[in-house]
JSON list of C-alpha atoms in Angstrom, two decimals:
[
{"chain": "O", "resi": 7, "resn": "MET", "atom": "CA", "xyz": [0.00, 0.00, 0.00]},
{"chain": "O", "resi": 8, "resn": "THR", "atom": "CA", "xyz": [2.05, 2.92, -1.27]},
{"chain": "O", "resi": 9, "resn": "GLY", "atom": "CA", "xyz": [0.50, 6.21, -2.23]},
{"chain": "O", "resi": 10, "resn": "ARG", "atom": "CA", "xyz": [-3.06, 6.80, -3.32]},
{"chain": "O", "resi": 11, "resn": "SER", "atom": "CA", "xyz": [-4.70, 4.13, -5.50]},
{"chain": "O", "resi": 12, "resn": "ALA", "atom": "CA", "xyz": [-7.05, 5.45, -8.16]},
{"chain": "O", "resi": 13, "resn": "ARG", "atom": "CA", "xyz": [-10.59, 4.17, -8.12]},
{"chain": "O", "resi": 14, "resn": "ARG", "atom": "CA", "xyz": [-11.96, 2.61, -11.26]},
{"chain": "O", "resi": 15, "resn": "ARG", "atom": "CA", "xyz": [-14.43, 5.48, -11.49]},
{"chain": "O", "resi": 16, "resn": "GLU", "atom": "CA", "xyz": [-15.83, 8.19, -9.26]},
{"chain": "O", "resi": 17, "resn": "PRO", "atom": "CA", "xyz": [-19.46, 7.91, -8.14]},
{"chain": "O", "resi": 18, "resn": "ARG", "atom": "CA", "xyz": [-21.71, 10.58, -9.65]},
{"chain": "O", "resi": 19, "resn": "GLN", "atom": "CA", "xyz": [-25.13, 9.78, -8.23]},
{"chain": "O", "resi": 20, "resn": "GLU", "atom": "CA", "xyz": [-26.13, 9.93, -4.59]},
{"chain": "O", "resi": 21, "resn": "ARG", "atom": "CA", "xyz": [-26.87, 6.23, -4.57]},
{"chain": "O", "resi": 22, "resn": "SER", "atom": "CA", "xyz": [-23.42, 5.44, -5.97]},
{"chain": "O", "resi": 23, "resn": "ARG", "atom": "CA", "xyz": [-21.72, 7.72, -3.47]},
{"chain": "O", "resi": 24, "resn": "ALA", "atom": "CA", "xyz": [-23.59, 6.00, -0.65]},
{"chain": "O", "resi": 25, "resn": "MET", "atom": "CA", "xyz": [-22.41, 2.63, -1.94]},
{"chain": "O", "resi": 26, "resn": "VAL", "atom": "CA", "xyz": [-18.79, 3.79, -2.00]},
{"chain": "O", "resi": 27, "resn": "GLU", "atom": "CA", "xyz": [-19.13, 5.06, 1.58]},
{"chain": "O", "resi": 28, "resn": "ARG", "atom": "CA", "xyz": [-20.50, 1.66, 2.65]},
{"chain": "O", "resi": 29, "resn": "ILE", "atom": "CA", "xyz": [-17.60, -0.09, 0.94]},
{"chain": "O", "resi": 30, "resn": "VAL", "atom": "CA", "xyz": [-15.01, 2.15, 2.62]},
{"chain": "O", "resi": 31, "resn": "ALA", "atom": "CA", "xyz": [-16.68, 1.72, 6.02]},
{"chain": "O", "resi": 32, "resn": "ALA", "atom": "CA", "xyz": [-16.73, -2.04, 5.47]},
{"chain": "O", "resi": 33, "resn": "GLY", "atom": "CA", "xyz": [-13.07, -1.95, 4.46]},
{"chain": "O", "resi": 34, "resn": "ARG", "atom": "CA", "xyz": [-12.21, -0.33, 7.75]},
{"chain": "O", "resi": 35, "resn": "GLU", "atom": "CA", "xyz": [-14.27, -2.91, 9.66]},
{"chain": "O", "resi": 36, "resn": "VAL", "atom": "CA", "xyz": [-12.68, -5.87, 7.88]},
{"chain": "O", "resi": 37, "resn": "LEU", "atom": "CA", "xyz": [-9.18, -4.41, 8.24]},
{"chain": "O", "resi": 38, "resn": "VAL", "atom": "CA", "xyz": [-9.66, -4.07, 12.00]},
{"chain": "O", "resi": 39, "resn": "THR", "atom": "CA", "xyz": [-11.30, -7.45, 12.55]},
{"chain": "O", "resi": 40, "resn": "ARG", "atom": "CA", "xyz": [-9.37, -9.56, 10.04]},
{"chain": "O", "resi": 41, "resn": "GLY", "atom": "CA", "xyz": [-6.12, -7.66, 9.61]},
{"chain": "O", "resi": 42, "resn": "TYR", "atom": "CA", "xyz": [-4.51, -6.78, 6.31]},
{"chain": "O", "resi": 43, "resn": "ASP", "atom": "CA", "xyz": [-3.75, -10.38, 5.26]},
{"chain": "O", "resi": 44, "resn": "GLY", "atom": "CA", "xyz": [-7.25, -11.52, 6.22]},
{"chain": "O", "resi": 45, "resn": "ALA", "atom": "CA", "xyz": [-9.00, -8.77, 4.30]},
{"chain": "O", "resi": 46, "resn": "SER", "atom": "CA", "xyz": [-10.36, -9.62, 0.86]},
{"chain": "O", "resi": 47, "resn": "THR", "atom": "CA", "xyz": [-12.68, -8.02, -1.65]},
{"chain": "O", "resi": 48, "resn": "ASN", "atom": "CA", "xyz": [-15.28, -10.73, -0.97]},
{"chain": "O", "resi": 49, "resn": "ARG", "atom": "CA", "xyz": [-15.24, -10.08, 2.76]},
{"chain": "O", "resi": 50, "resn": "ILE", "atom": "CA", "xyz": [-15.37, -6.31, 2.25]},
{"chain": "O", "resi": 51, "resn": "ALA", "atom": "CA", "xyz": [-18.27, -6.64, -0.19]},
{"chain": "O", "resi": 52, "resn": "ALA", "atom": "CA", "xyz": [-20.15, -8.92, 2.20]},
{"chain": "O", "resi": 53, "resn": "ALA", "atom": "CA", "xyz": [-19.64, -6.51, 5.10]},
{"chain": "O", "resi": 54, "resn": "ALA", "atom": "CA", "xyz": [-20.86, -3.65, 2.90]},
{"chain": "O", "resi": 55, "resn": "GLY", "atom": "CA", "xyz": [-23.93, -5.59, 1.79]},
{"chain": "O", "resi": 56, "resn": "VAL", "atom": "CA", "xyz": [-23.02, -5.33, -1.90]},
{"chain": "O", "resi": 57, "resn": "SER", "atom": "CA", "xyz": [-21.95, -7.84, -4.52]},
{"chain": "O", "resi": 58, "resn": "PRO", "atom": "CA", "xyz": [-18.26, -8.23, -5.40]},
{"chain": "O", "resi": 59, "resn": "GLY", "atom": "CA", "xyz": [-19.17, -7.00, -8.86]},
{"chain": "O", "resi": 60, "resn": "SER", "atom": "CA", "xyz": [-20.54, -3.77, -7.41]},
{"chain": "O", "resi": 61, "resn": "LEU", "atom": "CA", "xyz": [-17.35, -3.26, -5.41]},
{"chain": "O", "resi": 62, "resn": "TYR", "atom": "CA", "xyz": [-15.23, -3.79, -8.54]},
{"chain": "O", "resi": 63, "resn": "GLN", "atom": "CA", "xyz": [-17.12, -1.03, -10.32]},
{"chain": "O", "resi": 64, "resn": "TYR", "atom": "CA", "xyz": [-15.34, 1.46, -8.04]},
{"chain": "O", "resi": 65, "resn": "PHE", "atom": "CA", "xyz": [-12.27, -0.30, -6.61]},
{"chain": "O", "resi": 66, "resn": "PRO", "atom": "CA", "xyz": [-9.94, -2.59, -8.60]},
{"chain": "O", "resi": 67, "resn": "ASP", "atom": "CA", "xyz": [-8.80, -4.63, -5.59]},
{"chain": "O", "resi": 68, "resn": "LYS", "atom": "CA", "xyz": [-8.65, -4.75, -1.80]},
{"chain": "O", "resi": 69, "resn": "ASP", "atom": "CA", "xyz": [-5.59, -2.51, -1.70]},
{"chain": "O", "resi": 70, "resn": "ALA", "atom": "CA", "xyz": [-7.55, 0.29, -3.34]},
{"chain": "O", "resi": 71, "resn": "VAL", "atom": "CA", "xyz": [-10.25, 0.03, -0.66]},
{"chain": "O", "resi": 72, "resn": "LEU", "atom": "CA", "xyz": [-7.79, -0.16, 2.22]},
{"chain": "O", "resi": 73, "resn": "THR", "atom": "CA", "xyz": [-5.72, 2.68, 0.81]},
{"chain": "O", "resi": 74, "resn": "GLU", "atom": "CA", "xyz": [-8.87, 4.80, 0.81]},
{"chain": "O", "resi": 75, "resn": "VAL", "atom": "CA", "xyz": [-9.40, 3.89, 4.48]},
{"chain": "O", "resi": 76, "resn": "LEU", "atom": "CA", "xyz": [-5.81, 4.83, 5.33]},
{"chain": "O", "resi": 77, "resn": "ASP", "atom": "CA", "xyz": [-5.92, 8.03, 3.27]},
{"chain": "O", "resi": 78, "resn": "ARG", "atom": "CA", "xyz": [-9.00, 9.28, 5.07]},
{"chain": "O", "resi": 79, "resn": "TYR", "atom": "CA", "xyz": [-7.56, 8.46, 8.48]},
{"chain": "O", "resi": 80, "resn": "LEU", "atom": "CA", "xyz": [-4.24, 10.18, 7.80]},
{"chain": "O", "resi": 81, "resn": "ASP", "atom": "CA", "xyz": [-5.82, 13.17, 6.06]},
{"chain": "O", "resi": 82, "resn": "ALA", "atom": "CA", "xyz": [-8.02, 13.80, 9.10]},
{"chain": "O", "resi": 83, "resn": "MET", "atom": "CA", "xyz": [-5.05, 13.35, 11.44]},
{"chain": "O", "resi": 84, "resn": "GLU", "atom": "CA", "xyz": [-2.84, 15.68, 9.43]},
{"chain": "O", "resi": 85, "resn": "ALA", "atom": "CA", "xyz": [-5.49, 18.40, 9.41]},
{"chain": "O", "resi": 86, "resn": "ARG", "atom": "CA", "xyz": [-6.10, 18.04, 13.14]},
{"chain": "O", "resi": 87, "resn": "VAL", "atom": "CA", "xyz": [-2.45, 17.99, 14.17]},
{"chain": "O", "resi": 88, "resn": "SER", "atom": "CA", "xyz": [-1.45, 20.78, 11.80]},
{"chain": "O", "resi": 89, "resn": "ARG", "atom": "CA", "xyz": [-4.28, 22.99, 13.04]},
{"chain": "O", "resi": 90, "resn": "ALA", "atom": "CA", "xyz": [-3.43, 22.37, 16.69]},
{"chain": "O", "resi": 91, "resn": "PHE", "atom": "CA", "xyz": [0.27, 23.04, 16.09]},
{"chain": "O", "resi": 92, "resn": "LEU", "atom": "CA", "xyz": [-0.17, 26.20, 14.03]},
{"chain": "O", "resi": 93, "resn": "ASP", "atom": "CA", "xyz": [-2.92, 27.61, 16.26]},
{"chain": "O", "resi": 94, "resn": "SER", "atom": "CA", "xyz": [-0.78, 27.14, 19.35]},
{"chain": "O", "resi": 95, "resn": "VAL", "atom": "CA", "xyz": [2.19, 28.89, 17.73]},
{"chain": "O", "resi": 96, "resn": "ALA", "atom": "CA", "xyz": [-0.02, 31.77, 16.60]},
{"chain": "O", "resi": 97, "resn": "VAL", "atom": "CA", "xyz": [-1.54, 32.22, 20.06]},
{"chain": "O", "resi": 98, "resn": "ALA", "atom": "CA", "xyz": [1.73, 31.92, 21.97]},
{"chain": "O", "resi": 99, "resn": "GLY", "atom": "CA", "xyz": [3.71, 34.12, 19.60]},
{"chain": "O", "resi": 100, "resn": "PRO", "atom": "CA", "xyz": [7.50, 34.43, 19.80]},
{"chain": "O", "resi": 101, "resn": "GLY", "atom": "CA", "xyz": [9.28, 34.25, 23.11]},
{"chain": "O", "resi": 102, "resn": "ALA", "atom": "CA", "xyz": [9.33, 32.08, 26.19]},
{"chain": "O", "resi": 103, "resn": "GLY", "atom": "CA", "xyz": [6.71, 29.37, 26.39]},
{"chain": "O", "resi": 104, "resn": "THR", "atom": "CA", "xyz": [6.13, 29.03, 22.65]},
{"chain": "O", "resi": 105, "resn": "THR", "atom": "CA", "xyz": [7.88, 25.67, 22.39]},
{"chain": "O", "resi": 106, "resn": "THR", "atom": "CA", "xyz": [6.08, 24.17, 25.38]},
{"chain": "O", "resi": 107, "resn": "THR", "atom": "CA", "xyz": [2.69, 25.43, 24.20]},
{"chain": "O", "resi": 108, "resn": "ALA", "atom": "CA", "xyz": [3.15, 24.08, 20.67]},
{"chain": "O", "resi": 109, "resn": "VAL", "atom": "CA", "xyz": [4.45, 20.71, 21.85]},
{"chain": "O", "resi": 110, "resn": "ARG", "atom": "CA", "xyz": [1.63, 20.23, 24.35]},
{"chain": "O", "resi": 111, "resn": "ALA", "atom": "CA", "xyz": [-1.06, 21.16, 21.81]},
{"chain": "O", "resi": 112, "resn": "THR", "atom": "CA", "xyz": [0.39, 18.75, 19.25]},
{"chain": "O", "resi": 113, "resn": "LEU", "atom": "CA", "xyz": [0.59, 15.92, 21.76]},
{"chain": "O", "resi": 114, "resn": "GLU", "atom": "CA", "xyz": [-2.99, 16.45, 22.84]},
{"chain": "O", "resi": 115, "resn": "ALA", "atom": "CA", "xyz": [-4.20, 16.44, 19.22]},
{"chain": "O", "resi": 116, "resn": "LEU", "atom": "CA", "xyz": [-2.26, 13.26, 18.43]},
{"chain": "O", "resi": 117, "resn": "LEU", "atom": "CA", "xyz": [-3.48, 11.43, 21.51]},
{"chain": "O", "resi": 118, "resn": "ASP", "atom": "CA", "xyz": [-7.06, 12.53, 20.85]},
{"chain": "O", "resi": 119, "resn": "THR", "atom": "CA", "xyz": [-6.88, 11.11, 17.32]},
{"chain": "O", "resi": 120, "resn": "PHE", "atom": "CA", "xyz": [-5.09, 7.89, 18.27]},
{"chain": "O", "resi": 121, "resn": "SER", "atom": "CA", "xyz": [-7.43, 7.23, 21.19]},
{"chain": "O", "resi": 122, "resn": "GLU", "atom": "CA", "xyz": [-10.57, 7.51, 19.06]},
{"chain": "O", "resi": 123, "resn": "GLU", "atom": "CA", "xyz": [-9.67, 4.51, 16.87]},
{"chain": "O", "resi": 124, "resn": "PRO", "atom": "CA", "xyz": [-7.07, 2.44, 18.72]},
{"chain": "O", "resi": 125, "resn": "ASP", "atom": "CA", "xyz": [-7.96, -0.79, 16.87]},
{"chain": "O", "resi": 126, "resn": "LEU", "atom": "CA", "xyz": [-7.32, 0.83, 13.50]},
{"chain": "O", "resi": 127, "resn": "LEU", "atom": "CA", "xyz": [-4.14, 2.43, 14.85]},
{"chain": "O", "resi": 128, "resn": "ARG", "atom": "CA", "xyz": [-2.86, -0.98, 15.95]},
{"chain": "O", "resi": 129, "resn": "VAL", "atom": "CA", "xyz": [-3.36, -2.47, 12.50]},
{"chain": "O", "resi": 130, "resn": "ILE", "atom": "CA", "xyz": [-1.65, 0.50, 10.84]},
{"chain": "O", "resi": 131, "resn": "VAL", "atom": "CA", "xyz": [1.34, 0.37, 13.18]},
{"chain": "O", "resi": 132, "resn": "GLU", "atom": "CA", "xyz": [1.75, -3.40, 13.28]},
{"chain": "O", "resi": 133, "resn": "GLN", "atom": "CA", "xyz": [0.68, -4.50, 9.80]},
{"chain": "O", "resi": 134, "resn": "LEU", "atom": "CA", "xyz": [1.20, -1.51, 7.52]},
{"chain": "O", "resi": 135, "resn": "PRO", "atom": "CA", "xyz": [4.80, -0.41, 8.07]},
{"chain": "O", "resi": 136, "resn": "ARG", "atom": "CA", "xyz": [5.92, 2.95, 6.76]},
{"chain": "O", "resi": 137, "resn": "SER", "atom": "CA", "xyz": [7.29, 2.68, 3.20]},
{"chain": "O", "resi": 138, "resn": "PRO", "atom": "CA", "xyz": [9.42, 5.42, 1.59]},
{"chain": "O", "resi": 139, "resn": "GLY", "atom": "CA", "xyz": [6.70, 6.49, -0.84]},
{"chain": "O", "resi": 140, "resn": "GLY", "atom": "CA", "xyz": [3.69, 5.70, 1.31]},
{"chain": "O", "resi": 141, "resn": "ARG", "atom": "CA", "xyz": [1.08, 7.85, 3.00]},
{"chain": "O", "resi": 142, "resn": "ARG", "atom": "CA", "xyz": [2.46, 7.38, 6.52]},
{"chain": "O", "resi": 143, "resn": "ALA", "atom": "CA", "xyz": [5.82, 8.71, 5.37]},
{"chain": "O", "resi": 144, "resn": "ALA", "atom": "CA", "xyz": [4.13, 11.60, 3.57]},
{"chain": "O", "resi": 145, "resn": "PHE", "atom": "CA", "xyz": [2.18, 12.52, 6.71]},
{"chain": "O", "resi": 146, "resn": "ALA", "atom": "CA", "xyz": [5.30, 12.49, 8.87]},
{"chain": "O", "resi": 147, "resn": "GLY", "atom": "CA", "xyz": [7.12, 14.53, 6.24]},
{"chain": "O", "resi": 148, "resn": "ARG", "atom": "CA", "xyz": [4.39, 17.15, 6.29]},
{"chain": "O", "resi": 149, "resn": "ILE", "atom": "CA", "xyz": [4.71, 17.52, 10.07]},
{"chain": "O", "resi": 150, "resn": "ASP", "atom": "CA", "xyz": [8.51, 17.62, 9.66]},
{"chain": "O", "resi": 151, "resn": "ASP", "atom": "CA", "xyz": [8.07, 20.63, 7.39]},
{"chain": "O", "resi": 152, "resn": "LEU", "atom": "CA", "xyz": [5.84, 22.42, 9.90]},
{"chain": "O", "resi": 153, "resn": "VAL", "atom": "CA", "xyz": [8.31, 21.96, 12.74]},
{"chain": "O", "resi": 154, "resn": "THR", "atom": "CA", "xyz": [11.24, 22.97, 10.52]},
{"chain": "O", "resi": 155, "resn": "THR", "atom": "CA", "xyz": [9.43, 26.15, 9.50]},
{"chain": "O", "resi": 156, "resn": "VAL", "atom": "CA", "xyz": [8.79, 27.10, 13.11]},
{"chain": "O", "resi": 157, "resn": "LEU", "atom": "CA", "xyz": [12.42, 26.45, 14.05]},
{"chain": "O", "resi": 158, "resn": "LEU", "atom": "CA", "xyz": [13.63, 28.61, 11.19]},
{"chain": "O", "resi": 159, "resn": "THR", "atom": "CA", "xyz": [11.13, 31.33, 12.10]},
{"chain": "O", "resi": 160, "resn": "HIS", "atom": "CA", "xyz": [12.60, 31.36, 15.60]},
{"chain": "O", "resi": 161, "resn": "GLY", "atom": "CA", "xyz": [16.08, 32.07, 14.26]},
{"chain": "O", "resi": 162, "resn": "ALA", "atom": "CA", "xyz": [17.52, 28.70, 13.34]},
{"chain": "O", "resi": 163, "resn": "GLY", "atom": "CA", "xyz": [20.60, 29.45, 11.30]},
{"chain": "O", "resi": 164, "resn": "SER", "atom": "CA", "xyz": [20.93, 26.13, 9.48]},
{"chain": "O", "resi": 165, "resn": "THR", "atom": "CA", "xyz": [18.11, 24.60, 7.46]},
{"chain": "O", "resi": 166, "resn": "ASP", "atom": "CA", "xyz": [19.75, 21.16, 7.54]},
{"chain": "O", "resi": 167, "resn": "ALA", "atom": "CA", "xyz": [20.11, 21.24, 11.31]},
{"chain": "O", "resi": 168, "resn": "ALA", "atom": "CA", "xyz": [16.52, 22.45, 11.72]},
{"chain": "O", "resi": 169, "resn": "ARG", "atom": "CA", "xyz": [15.27, 19.60, 9.52]},
{"chain": "O", "resi": 170, "resn": "ALA", "atom": "CA", "xyz": [17.31, 17.07, 11.52]},
{"chain": "O", "resi": 171, "resn": "ALA", "atom": "CA", "xyz": [15.87, 18.39, 14.78]},
{"chain": "O", "resi": 172, "resn": "ALA", "atom": "CA", "xyz": [12.34, 18.29, 13.35]},
{"chain": "O", "resi": 173, "resn": "TRP", "atom": "CA", "xyz": [12.82, 14.72, 12.09]},
{"chain": "O", "resi": 174, "resn": "THR", "atom": "CA", "xyz": [14.05, 13.60, 15.50]},
{"chain": "O", "resi": 175, "resn": "VAL", "atom": "CA", "xyz": [11.16, 15.23, 17.32]},
{"chain": "O", "resi": 176, "resn": "VAL", "atom": "CA", "xyz": [8.41, 14.02, 14.99]},
{"chain": "O", "resi": 177, "resn": "ARG", "atom": "CA", "xyz": [9.58, 10.38, 15.02]},
{"chain": "O", "resi": 178, "resn": "THR", "atom": "CA", "xyz": [10.00, 10.44, 18.81]},
{"chain": "O", "resi": 179, "resn": "VAL", "atom": "CA", "xyz": [6.53, 11.86, 19.36]},
{"chain": "O", "resi": 180, "resn": "GLU", "atom": "CA", "xyz": [4.93, 9.42, 16.90]},
{"chain": "O", "resi": 181, "resn": "HIS", "atom": "CA", "xyz": [6.59, 6.41, 18.52]},
{"chain": "O", "resi": 182, "resn": "LEU", "atom": "CA", "xyz": [5.83, 7.37, 22.11]},
{"chain": "O", "resi": 183, "resn": "THR", "atom": "CA", "xyz": [2.24, 8.49, 21.56]},
{"chain": "O", "resi": 184, "resn": "THR", "atom": "CA", "xyz": [1.31, 5.36, 19.62]},
{"chain": "O", "resi": 185, "resn": "GLY", "atom": "CA", "xyz": [3.07, 3.30, 22.26]},
{"chain": "O", "resi": 186, "resn": "TYR", "atom": "CA", "xyz": [1.07, 4.93, 25.02]},
{"chain": "O", "resi": 187, "resn": "VAL", "atom": "CA", "xyz": [-2.26, 4.28, 23.29]},
{"chain": "O", "resi": 188, "resn": "LEU", "atom": "CA", "xyz": [-1.49, 0.70, 22.29]},
{"chain": "O", "resi": 189, "resn": "GLU", "atom": "CA", "xyz": [0.39, -0.46, 25.38]},
{"chain": "O", "resi": 190, "resn": "ARG", "atom": "CA", "xyz": [-1.98, 1.20, 27.89]},
{"chain": "O", "resi": 191, "resn": "PRO", "atom": "CA", "xyz": [0.56, 1.70, 30.68]},
{"chain": "O", "resi": 192, "resn": "GLY", "atom": "CA", "xyz": [-0.75, 2.19, 34.16]},
{"chain": "O", "resi": 193, "resn": "PHE", "atom": "CA", "xyz": [-0.56, 5.96, 34.42]},
{"chain": "O", "resi": 194, "resn": "ALA", "atom": "CA", "xyz": [-2.85, 8.79, 33.42]},
{"chain": "O", "resi": 195, "resn": "ARG", "atom": "CA", "xyz": [-2.74, 10.52, 30.06]},
{"chain": "O", "resi": 196, "resn": "ALA", "atom": "CA", "xyz": [-1.96, 13.85, 31.76]},
{"chain": "O", "resi": 197, "resn": "VAL", "atom": "CA", "xyz": [1.23, 12.30, 33.12]},
{"chain": "O", "resi": 198, "resn": "VAL", "atom": "CA", "xyz": [2.47, 11.17, 29.70]},
{"chain": "O", "resi": 199, "resn": "VAL", "atom": "CA", "xyz": [1.60, 14.56, 28.20]},
{"chain": "O", "resi": 200, "resn": "ASP", "atom": "CA", "xyz": [3.64, 16.29, 30.91]},
{"chain": "O", "resi": 201, "resn": "GLU", "atom": "CA", "xyz": [6.58, 13.92, 30.46]},
{"chain": "O", "resi": 202, "resn": "LEU", "atom": "CA", "xyz": [6.62, 14.12, 26.66]},
{"chain": "O", "resi": 203, "resn": "THR", "atom": "CA", "xyz": [6.19, 17.89, 26.71]},
{"chain": "O", "resi": 204, "resn": "ALA", "atom": "CA", "xyz": [9.20, 18.22, 29.02]},
{"chain": "O", "resi": 205, "resn": "LEU", "atom": "CA", "xyz": [11.22, 15.81, 26.88]},
{"chain": "O", "resi": 206, "resn": "VAL", "atom": "CA", "xyz": [10.47, 17.36, 23.48]},
{"chain": "O", "resi": 207, "resn": "ALA", "atom": "CA", "xyz": [10.30, 21.01, 24.53]},
{"chain": "O", "resi": 208, "resn": "GLY", "atom": "CA", "xyz": [13.54, 20.62, 26.48]},
{"chain": "O", "resi": 209, "resn": "TYR", "atom": "CA", "xyz": [15.24, 19.10, 23.45]},
{"chain": "O", "resi": 210, "resn": "LEU", "atom": "CA", "xyz": [14.04, 21.86, 21.12]},
{"chain": "O", "resi": 211, "resn": "ASP", "atom": "CA", "xyz": [14.94, 24.62, 23.56]},
{"chain": "O", "resi": 212, "resn": "ALA", "atom": "CA", "xyz": [18.41, 23.13, 23.93]},
{"chain": "O", "resi": 213, "resn": "ARG", "atom": "CA", "xyz": [18.81, 22.93, 20.18]},
{"chain": "O", "resi": 214, "resn": "LEU", "atom": "CA", "xyz": [17.68, 26.53, 19.81]},
{"chain": "O", "resi": 215, "resn": "SER", "atom": "CA", "xyz": [20.79, 27.65, 21.66]},
{"chain": "O", "resi": 216, "resn": "GLY", "atom": "CA", "xyz": [21.10, 31.41, 21.49]},
{"chain": "O", "resi": 217, "resn": "GLY", "atom": "CA", "xyz": [18.25, 31.53, 19.01]},
{"chain": "O", "resi": 218, "resn": "ARG", "atom": "CA", "xyz": [19.96, 29.17, 16.54]},
{"chain": "O", "resi": 219, "resn": "VAL", "atom": "CA", "xyz": [19.72, 25.44, 15.99]},
{"chain": "O", "resi": 220, "resn": "ALA", "atom": "CA", "xyz": [23.22, 24.13, 16.54]},
{"chain": "O", "resi": 221, "resn": "SER", "atom": "CA", "xyz": [24.67, 23.16, 13.17]},
{"chain": "O", "resi": 222, "resn": "ASP", "atom": "CA", "xyz": [28.07, 21.76, 14.10]},
{"chain": "O", "resi": 223, "resn": "GLY", "atom": "CA", "xyz": [27.02, 19.12, 16.61]},
{"chain": "O", "resi": 224, "resn": "PRO", "atom": "CA", "xyz": [27.68, 19.22, 20.36]},
{"chain": "O", "resi": 225, "resn": "SER", "atom": "CA", "xyz": [30.62, 21.28, 21.49]}
]
């Protein structure tokens, strides 16, 4: 599952659009209950209450259906996280507290999204690994760009160093937030938000030494 798979054709009538929505919803259900390997066009069609032939009118195979499921999930997540991140930066403005505010808002948005569909998250993390050209990589790259832009706006002198810092932060946050949701450790969400905020904000503040992201490594 790499990139967006084109449908055979786009639905034009309300009835056809409703059928596509049923197929996508069924794809999500089958993916969660059966896993990627256990999903099939026949099972998706049965769950949607349509014939396999009707499914094939719009989707060429199971990957096209499941890619649509993943695309919608990641699109919604990207919009939510990006909005939370940018809104927090705009409200906080430059100066002390901006990093902490932005990090906390992003963590809350991620945990909100992950917690709403933990079963789907588990399948994505465990059965649909990130591929170089895939949607998960594209989503992470988009968030990388947002963080890099903020670092540069706050005086980072090296674009390469800012991108490296952003990459480190985004992958750390993704790993630890998904781990918290899927592992369900025995402490409250507020605790993990506090700990991750301190970890990530502290790292970014340290990297923004004297208003510049260090570009020559540790001294």
